Amino acid sequence: MSSPIAFTWPLPGDEIARLAEVRAVRVREGGELLDEAGLAEFVGNAEAVVTLLADPMTDRVMAACPSLRVIANCAVGYDNIDLEAARRRGIWVTNTPDVLTEATADLAWALILAVTRRVVEGDAMVRQGGFHGWRPDLLLGTGLQGKTLGIVGYGRIGRAVARRAAGFGMEVAYSDSEERPEPGVSARRLSLEQLLAASHVLSIHCPLTPETHHILDVRNLRLLPDGAFVVNTARGPVIDEEALVAALESGRLAGVGLDVYEAEPDVHPGLLGRTNVVLLPHVGSATLETRSAMAGLAIENAVAVLDGREPPTPVVRGD
Ligand code: DGY
């Protein structure tokens, strides 16, 4: 019997159950997220582990799991994994790109619309009995037609967000290390500084790397036009949250929509009491269809490595 594939969480959909019909699996029941010690103990002598983006797959964890051949992250981002350590130890690392692109782009738009049209404030007003009839000045928001949507990071998700912009009559500009033409989208590539200065709404879609950590810091936030909106569905630490709160407090930013946080799951207290901030609990890819597809792809990756085949979506090549 081959060593079981370990799952640090019971993933949505029926992919794990289908795998269990043909292979041994070991699935955690859920509960608290694992820290390094908990992960090391749970993975133990497994050759394959399917991980969450919140699982810290550090060098220490890998050292404690000497049989490990593949870390199949069930996420497109992999900043939770020490890639250098995996490379040194000959462990494959894989991720789940493509399958979550449309769901995450939809959620970025949900946040853009929620902050610019004050959707959450309106909902709260109605529930709290504050709606006393139509008024011409009730909850005035900001229109998107003719405004510029700035996209930081023009990969798969950034381009999917851009494709939706035409439907709202927005101009699109982006900053990225590469020119990336997207069929059907007319978008200008700008330097980050130019992009910030031009963006009425800024949406972040770059991965978290040492280069993108605090890419929106005090200085860069000041480059946005007065009254701009910022939306982040990528990773929290790309924004200096302290600087973001200061920009909101000064009134320079009109609103912020966040799905991710600098010290996730903790949220900066300066964000919590503000009505022009919409906060979601990292649900960019949270549809049943998408999460099932992510689980399916992570499983395909793990099984391929165990069977001596090339996994479909490798990040680090193992031995
Ligand atoms: C990812 O896959 O990296 C997303 O953040 C998950 O929703």
GROMACS .gro file of C-alpha atoms and ligand atoms in nm:
model
  326
    1MET     CA    1   0.000   0.000   0.000
    2SER     CA    2   0.143   0.342  -0.099
    3SER     CA    3   0.179   0.608   0.173
    4PRO     CA    4  -0.144   0.809   0.212
    5ILE     CA    5  -0.183   1.153   0.056
    6ALA     CA    6  -0.224   1.389   0.351
    7PHE     CA    7  -0.480   1.672   0.335
    8THR     CA    8  -0.443   1.946   0.595
    9TRP     CA    9  -0.811   2.032   0.553
   10PRO     CA   10  -1.125   1.855   0.420
   11LEU     CA   11  -1.164   2.038   0.087
   12PRO     CA   12  -1.510   2.124  -0.056
   13GLY     CA   13  -1.661   1.904  -0.327
   14ASP     CA   14  -1.622   1.530  -0.377
   15GLU     CA   15  -1.265   1.516  -0.510
   16ILE     CA   16  -1.113   1.372  -0.191
   17ALA     CA   17  -1.389   1.109  -0.167
   18ARG     CA   18  -1.326   1.007  -0.529
   19LEU     CA   19  -0.952   0.983  -0.465
   20ALA     CA   20  -1.018   0.773  -0.154
   21GLU     CA   21  -1.180   0.507  -0.375
   22VAL     CA   22  -0.846   0.440  -0.545
   23ARG     CA   23  -0.574   0.560  -0.303
   24ALA     CA   24  -0.508   0.592   0.065
   25VAL     CA   25  -0.581   0.938   0.203
   26ARG     CA   26  -0.537   1.098   0.544
   27VAL     CA   27  -0.760   1.402   0.595
   28ARG     CA   28  -0.760   1.638   0.893
   29GLU     CA   29  -1.103   1.715   1.028
   30GLY     CA   30  -1.063   2.092   1.019
   31GLY     CA   31  -1.071   2.293   1.340
   32GLU     CA   32  -0.785   2.536   1.402
   33LEU     CA   33  -0.535   2.617   1.128
   34LEU     CA   34  -0.204   2.439   1.180
   35ASP     CA   35   0.117   2.606   1.295
   36GLU     CA   36   0.461   2.470   1.200
   37ALA     CA   37   0.469   2.211   1.480
   38GLY     CA   38   0.115   2.094   1.407
   39LEU     CA   39   0.189   2.068   1.036
   40ALA     CA   40   0.507   1.869   1.092
   41GLU     CA   41   0.321   1.628   1.320
   42PHE     CA   42   0.027   1.591   1.082
   43VAL     CA   43   0.232   1.542   0.764
   44GLY     CA   44   0.469   1.301   0.942
   45ASN     CA   45   0.600   1.043   0.696
   46ALA     CA   46   0.357   1.123   0.412
   47GLU     CA   47   0.511   1.150   0.065
   48ALA     CA   48   0.248   1.397  -0.056
   49VAL     CA   49   0.061   1.673   0.121
   50VAL     CA   50  -0.218   1.893  -0.012
   51THR     CA   51  -0.183   2.225   0.172
   52LEU     CA   52  -0.379   2.546   0.223
   53LEU     CA   53  -0.239   2.894   0.164
   54ALA     CA   54  -0.246   2.942   0.543
   55ASP     CA   55  -0.018   2.640   0.608
   56PRO     CA   56   0.338   2.759   0.683
   57MET     CA   57   0.545   2.507   0.483
   58THR     CA   58   0.881   2.618   0.614
   59ASP     CA   59   1.223   2.457   0.601
   60ARG     CA   60   1.165   2.333   0.959
   61VAL     CA   61   0.844   2.155   0.858
   62MET     CA   62   1.013   1.998   0.555
   63ALA     CA   63   1.307   1.886   0.771
   64ALA     CA   64   1.063   1.710   1.005
   65CYS     CA   65   0.895   1.529   0.712
   66PRO     CA   66   1.182   1.347   0.538
   67SER     CA   67   0.956   1.133   0.314
   68LEU     CA   68   0.789   1.435   0.155
   69ARG     CA   69   0.810   1.439  -0.227
   70VAL     CA   70   0.538   1.689  -0.318
   71ILE     CA   71   0.366   1.988  -0.160
   72ALA     CA   72   0.049   2.044  -0.365
   73ASN     CA   73  -0.076   2.386  -0.258
   74CYS     CA   74  -0.450   2.429  -0.307
   75ALA     CA   75  -0.412   2.795  -0.412
   76VAL     CA   76  -0.260   2.990  -0.697
   77GLY     CA   77  -0.038   3.182  -0.451
   78TYR     CA   78   0.245   2.997  -0.278
   79ASP     CA   79   0.400   3.257  -0.049
   80ASN     CA   80   0.330   3.017   0.243
   81ILE     CA   81   0.596   2.778   0.110
   82ASP     CA   82   0.973   2.817   0.142
   83LEU     CA   83   1.050   2.748  -0.224
   84GLU     CA   84   1.426   2.757  -0.174
   85ALA     CA   85   1.404   2.491   0.097
   86ALA     CA   86   1.183   2.273  -0.125
   87ARG     CA   87   1.429   2.311  -0.414
   88ARG     CA   88   1.724   2.219  -0.192
   89ARG     CA   89   1.540   1.915  -0.059
   90GLY     CA   90   1.423   1.796  -0.402
   91ILE     CA   91   1.053   1.840  -0.311
   92TRP     CA   92   0.806   1.930  -0.586
   93VAL     CA   93   0.582   2.231  -0.522
   94THR     CA   94   0.266   2.281  -0.727
   95ASN     CA   95  -0.021   2.534  -0.726
   96THR     CA   96  -0.370   2.570  -0.877
   97PRO     CA   97  -0.365   2.846  -1.142
   98ASP     CA   98  -0.639   2.910  -1.404
   99VAL     CA   99  -0.924   2.731  -1.226
  100LEU     CA  100  -0.980   3.022  -0.984
  101THR     CA  101  -0.922   3.312  -1.223
  102GLU     CA  102  -1.283   3.399  -1.304
  103ALA     CA  103  -1.415   3.359  -0.948
  104THR     CA  104  -1.142   3.584  -0.808
  105ALA     CA  105  -1.196   3.847  -1.077
  106ASP     CA  106  -1.569   3.842  -1.000
  107LEU     CA  107  -1.496   3.904  -0.632
  108ALA     CA  108  -1.263   4.194  -0.711
  109TRP     CA  109  -1.554   4.349  -0.901
  110ALA     CA  110  -1.791   4.274  -0.615
  111LEU     CA  111  -1.561   4.482  -0.393
  112ILE     CA  112  -1.522   4.760  -0.652
  113LEU     CA  113  -1.899   4.793  -0.679
  114ALA     CA  114  -1.954   4.755  -0.305
  115VAL     CA  115  -1.718   5.040  -0.215
  116THR     CA  116  -1.804   5.278  -0.496
  117ARG     CA  117  -2.184   5.229  -0.459
  118ARG     CA  118  -2.186   5.191  -0.079
  119VAL     CA  119  -2.366   4.857  -0.092
  120VAL     CA  120  -2.277   4.743   0.260
  121GLU     CA  121  -2.371   5.077   0.415
  122GLY     CA  122  -2.706   5.061   0.238
  123ASP     CA  123  -2.771   4.707   0.359
  124ALA     CA  124  -2.692   4.808   0.718
  125MET     CA  125  -2.918   5.115   0.693
  126VAL     CA  126  -3.216   4.909   0.578
  127ARG     CA  127  -3.166   4.637   0.842
  128GLN     CA  128  -3.130   4.895   1.119
  129GLY     CA  129  -3.455   5.067   1.025
  130GLY     CA  130  -3.278   5.374   0.885
  131PHE     CA  131  -3.454   5.373   0.545
  132HIS     CA  132  -3.740   5.620   0.562
  133GLY     CA  133  -3.815   5.656   0.191
  134TRP     CA  134  -3.640   5.764  -0.129
  135ARG     CA  135  -3.430   6.078  -0.109
  136PRO     CA  136  -3.231   6.239  -0.389
  137ASP     CA  137  -2.917   6.258  -0.177
  138LEU     CA  138  -2.936   5.921  -0.005
  139LEU     CA  139  -2.605   5.726  -0.006
  140LEU     CA  140  -2.457   5.899  -0.308
  141GLY     CA  141  -2.173   5.692  -0.447
  142THR     CA  142  -1.917   5.734  -0.723
  143GLY     CA  143  -1.984   5.640  -1.087
  144LEU     CA  144  -1.737   5.426  -1.279
  145GLN     CA  145  -1.823   5.528  -1.636
  146GLY     CA  146  -1.525   5.699  -1.803
  147LYS     CA  147  -1.297   5.651  -1.499
  148THR     CA  148  -0.967   5.464  -1.501
  149LEU     CA  149  -0.924   5.122  -1.345
  150GLY     CA  150  -0.559   5.069  -1.256
  151ILE     CA  151  -0.444   4.710  -1.222
  152VAL     CA  152  -0.122   4.622  -1.040
  153GLY     CA  153  -0.008   4.285  -1.174
  154TYR     CA  154  -0.150   4.191  -1.514
  155GLY     CA  155  -0.140   3.813  -1.487
  156ARG     CA  156  -0.438   3.583  -1.535
  157ILE     CA  157  -0.656   3.740  -1.265
  158GLY     CA  158  -0.556   4.099  -1.345
  159ARG     CA  159  -0.650   4.045  -1.711
  160ALA     CA  160  -0.981   3.881  -1.614
  161VAL     CA  161  -1.060   4.191  -1.405
  162ALA     CA  162  -0.970   4.406  -1.708
  163ARG     CA  163  -1.205   4.208  -1.936
  164ARG     CA  164  -1.497   4.296  -1.708
  165ALA     CA  165  -1.409   4.669  -1.706
  166ALA     CA  166  -1.550   4.734  -2.054
  167GLY     CA  167  -1.895   4.641  -1.926
  168PHE     CA  168  -1.871   4.929  -1.678
  169GLY     CA  169  -1.735   5.177  -1.931
  170MET     CA  170  -1.397   5.205  -1.762
  171GLU     CA  171  -1.058   5.274  -1.917
  172VAL     CA  172  -0.794   5.020  -1.816
  173ALA     CA  173  -0.428   5.074  -1.735
  174TYR     CA  174  -0.186   4.833  -1.574
  175SER     CA  175   0.163   4.796  -1.439
  176ASP     CA  176   0.353   4.473  -1.486
  177SER     CA  177   0.709   4.366  -1.558
  178GLU     CA  178   0.590   4.252  -1.903
  179GLU     CA  179   0.372   4.384  -2.184
  180ARG     CA  180   0.072   4.146  -2.184
  181PRO     CA  181  -0.182   4.214  -2.456
  182GLU     CA  182  -0.526   4.075  -2.370
  183PRO     CA  183  -0.760   4.003  -2.666
  184GLY     CA  184  -1.058   4.240  -2.670
  185VAL     CA  185  -0.915   4.471  -2.403
  186SER     CA  186  -0.759   4.805  -2.479
  187ALA     CA  187  -0.524   4.868  -2.186
  188ARG     CA  188  -0.225   5.100  -2.141
  189ARG     CA  189   0.087   4.964  -1.970
  190LEU     CA  190   0.234   5.226  -1.737
  191SER     CA  191   0.507   5.245  -1.476
  192LEU     CA  192   0.375   5.187  -1.123
  193GLU     CA  193   0.408   5.560  -1.045
  194GLN     CA  194   0.218   5.660  -1.362
  195LEU     CA  195  -0.046   5.399  -1.292
  196LEU     CA  196  -0.107   5.521  -0.939
  197ALA     CA  197  -0.139   5.881  -1.056
  198ALA     CA  198  -0.397   5.778  -1.322
  199SER     CA  199  -0.614   5.537  -1.120
  200HIS     CA  200  -0.958   5.630  -0.990
  201VAL     CA  201  -0.991   5.269  -0.878
  202LEU     CA  202  -0.681   5.062  -0.810
  203SER     CA  203  -0.710   4.682  -0.796
  204ILE     CA  204  -0.415   4.469  -0.683
  205HIS     CA  205  -0.340   4.137  -0.854
  206CYS     CA  206   0.032   4.077  -0.812
  207PRO     CA  207   0.174   3.782  -0.617
  208LEU     CA  208   0.339   3.847  -0.281
  209THR     CA  209   0.717   3.843  -0.325
  210PRO     CA  210   0.999   4.038  -0.158
  211GLU     CA  211   0.965   4.291  -0.443
  212THR     CA  212   0.589   4.343  -0.400
  213HIS     CA  213   0.587   4.351  -0.018
  214HIS     CA  214   0.439   4.695   0.077
  215ILE     CA  215   0.425   4.797  -0.288
  216LEU     CA  216   0.150   5.031  -0.165
  217ASP     CA  217   0.338   5.215   0.108
  218VAL     CA  218   0.303   5.572   0.239
  219ARG     CA  219   0.485   5.718  -0.060
  220ASN     CA  220   0.297   5.523  -0.328
  221LEU     CA  221  -0.042   5.574  -0.164
  222ARG     CA  222   0.020   5.950  -0.189
  223LEU     CA  223   0.049   5.918  -0.568
  224LEU     CA  224  -0.315   5.813  -0.603
  225PRO     CA  225  -0.557   6.094  -0.696
  226ASP     CA  226  -0.766   6.237  -0.412
  227GLY     CA  227  -1.087   6.038  -0.384
  228ALA     CA  228  -0.941   5.716  -0.525
  229PHE     CA  229  -1.058   5.367  -0.423
  230VAL     CA  230  -0.826   5.073  -0.348
  231VAL     CA  231  -0.925   4.707  -0.373
  232ASN     CA  232  -0.703   4.413  -0.277
  233THR     CA  233  -0.786   4.050  -0.350
  234ALA     CA  234  -0.423   3.937  -0.384
  235ARG     CA  235  -0.223   3.913  -0.060
  236GLY     CA  236  -0.242   4.144   0.243
  237PRO     CA  237   0.125   4.231   0.285
  238VAL     CA  238   0.143   4.401  -0.057
  239ILE     CA  239  -0.022   4.697   0.124
  240ASP     CA  240   0.123   4.872   0.429
  241GLU     CA  241  -0.201   4.863   0.631
  242GLU     CA  242  -0.083   5.134   0.869
  243ALA     CA  243  -0.030   5.367   0.571
  244LEU     CA  244  -0.365   5.264   0.424
  245VAL     CA  245  -0.547   5.353   0.745
  246ALA     CA  246  -0.367   5.690   0.755
  247ALA     CA  247  -0.473   5.761   0.396
  248LEU     CA  248  -0.835   5.679   0.487
  249GLU     CA  249  -0.819   5.891   0.801
  250SER     CA  250  -0.686   6.190   0.608
  251GLY     CA  251  -0.979   6.159   0.367
  252ARG     CA  252  -0.749   6.119   0.065
  253LEU     CA  253  -0.891   5.774  -0.015
  254ALA     CA  254  -1.265   5.758  -0.077
  255GLY     CA  255  -1.294   5.389   0.002
  256VAL     CA  256  -1.119   5.056   0.033
  257GLY     CA  257  -1.230   4.698  -0.033
  258LEU     CA  258  -1.017   4.420   0.113
  259ASP     CA  259  -1.036   4.042   0.090
  260VAL     CA  260  -0.686   3.991   0.238
  261TYR     CA  261  -0.491   4.136   0.532
  262GLU     CA  262  -0.137   4.209   0.628
  263ALA     CA  263  -0.146   3.990   0.941
  264GLU     CA  264  -0.428   3.759   0.832
  265PRO     CA  265  -0.662   3.669   0.997
  266ASP     CA  266  -0.608   3.979   1.215
  267VAL     CA  267  -0.745   4.303   1.072
  268HIS     CA  268  -0.600   4.646   1.150
  269PRO     CA  269  -0.835   4.803   1.408
  270GLY     CA  270  -0.828   5.129   1.211
  271LEU     CA  271  -1.020   4.956   0.930
  272LEU     CA  272  -1.294   4.802   1.139
  273GLY     CA  273  -1.499   5.107   1.233
  274ARG     CA  274  -1.504   5.276   0.892
  275THR     CA  275  -1.816   5.274   0.677
  276ASN     CA  276  -1.617   5.342   0.359
  277VAL     CA  277  -1.426   5.015   0.399
  278VAL     CA  278  -1.565   4.678   0.291
  279LEU     CA  279  -1.397   4.377   0.449
  280LEU     CA  280  -1.424   4.015   0.334
  281PRO     CA  281  -1.264   3.703   0.488
  282HIS     CA  282  -1.033   3.594   0.199
  283VAL     CA  283  -1.306   3.445  -0.018
  284GLY     CA  284  -1.176   3.538  -0.366
  285SER     CA  285  -1.205   3.184  -0.499
  286ALA     CA  286  -1.488   3.074  -0.270
  287THR     CA  287  -1.745   2.921  -0.501
  288LEU     CA  288  -1.821   2.550  -0.474
  289GLU     CA  289  -1.736   2.504  -0.842
  290THR     CA  290  -1.400   2.678  -0.809
  291ARG     CA  291  -1.297   2.521  -0.479
  292SER     CA  292  -1.382   2.174  -0.618
  293ALA     CA  293  -1.175   2.247  -0.928
  294MET     CA  294  -0.885   2.366  -0.709
  295ALA     CA  295  -0.904   2.046  -0.503
  296GLY     CA  296  -0.914   1.838  -0.825
  297LEU     CA  297  -0.606   2.010  -0.966
  298ALA     CA  298  -0.411   1.985  -0.639
  299ILE     CA  299  -0.490   1.612  -0.627
  300GLU     CA  300  -0.385   1.565  -0.991
  301ASN     CA  301  -0.054   1.733  -0.908
  302ALA     CA  302   0.010   1.516  -0.601
  303VAL     CA  303  -0.084   1.192  -0.776
  304ALA     CA  304   0.130   1.273  -1.080
  305VAL     CA  305   0.442   1.316  -0.867
  306LEU     CA  306   0.375   0.998  -0.670
  307ASP     CA  307   0.329   0.809  -0.998
  308GLY     CA  308   0.653   0.948  -1.140
  309ARG     CA  309   0.484   1.179  -1.391
  310GLU     CA  310   0.523   1.554  -1.454
  311PRO     CA  311   0.254   1.737  -1.249
  312PRO     CA  312   0.027   1.966  -1.454
  313THR     CA  313   0.111   2.291  -1.273
  314PRO     CA  314   0.457   2.281  -1.114
  315VAL     CA  315   0.615   2.575  -0.930
  316VAL     CA  316   0.932   2.400  -0.812
  317ARG     CA  317   1.063   2.087  -0.980
  318GLY     CA  318   1.161   1.809  -0.741
  319ASP     CA  319   1.372   1.498  -0.783
  320DGY     C1  320  -0.515   3.178  -0.396
  320DGY     O1  321  -0.544   3.073  -0.454
  320DGY     O2  322  -0.399   3.216  -0.384
  320DGY     C2  323  -0.630   3.256  -0.343
  320DGY     O3  324  -0.590   3.357  -0.259
  320DGY     C3  325  -0.726   3.158  -0.278
  320DGY     O4  326  -0.852   3.210  -0.275
   0.00000   0.00000   0.00000
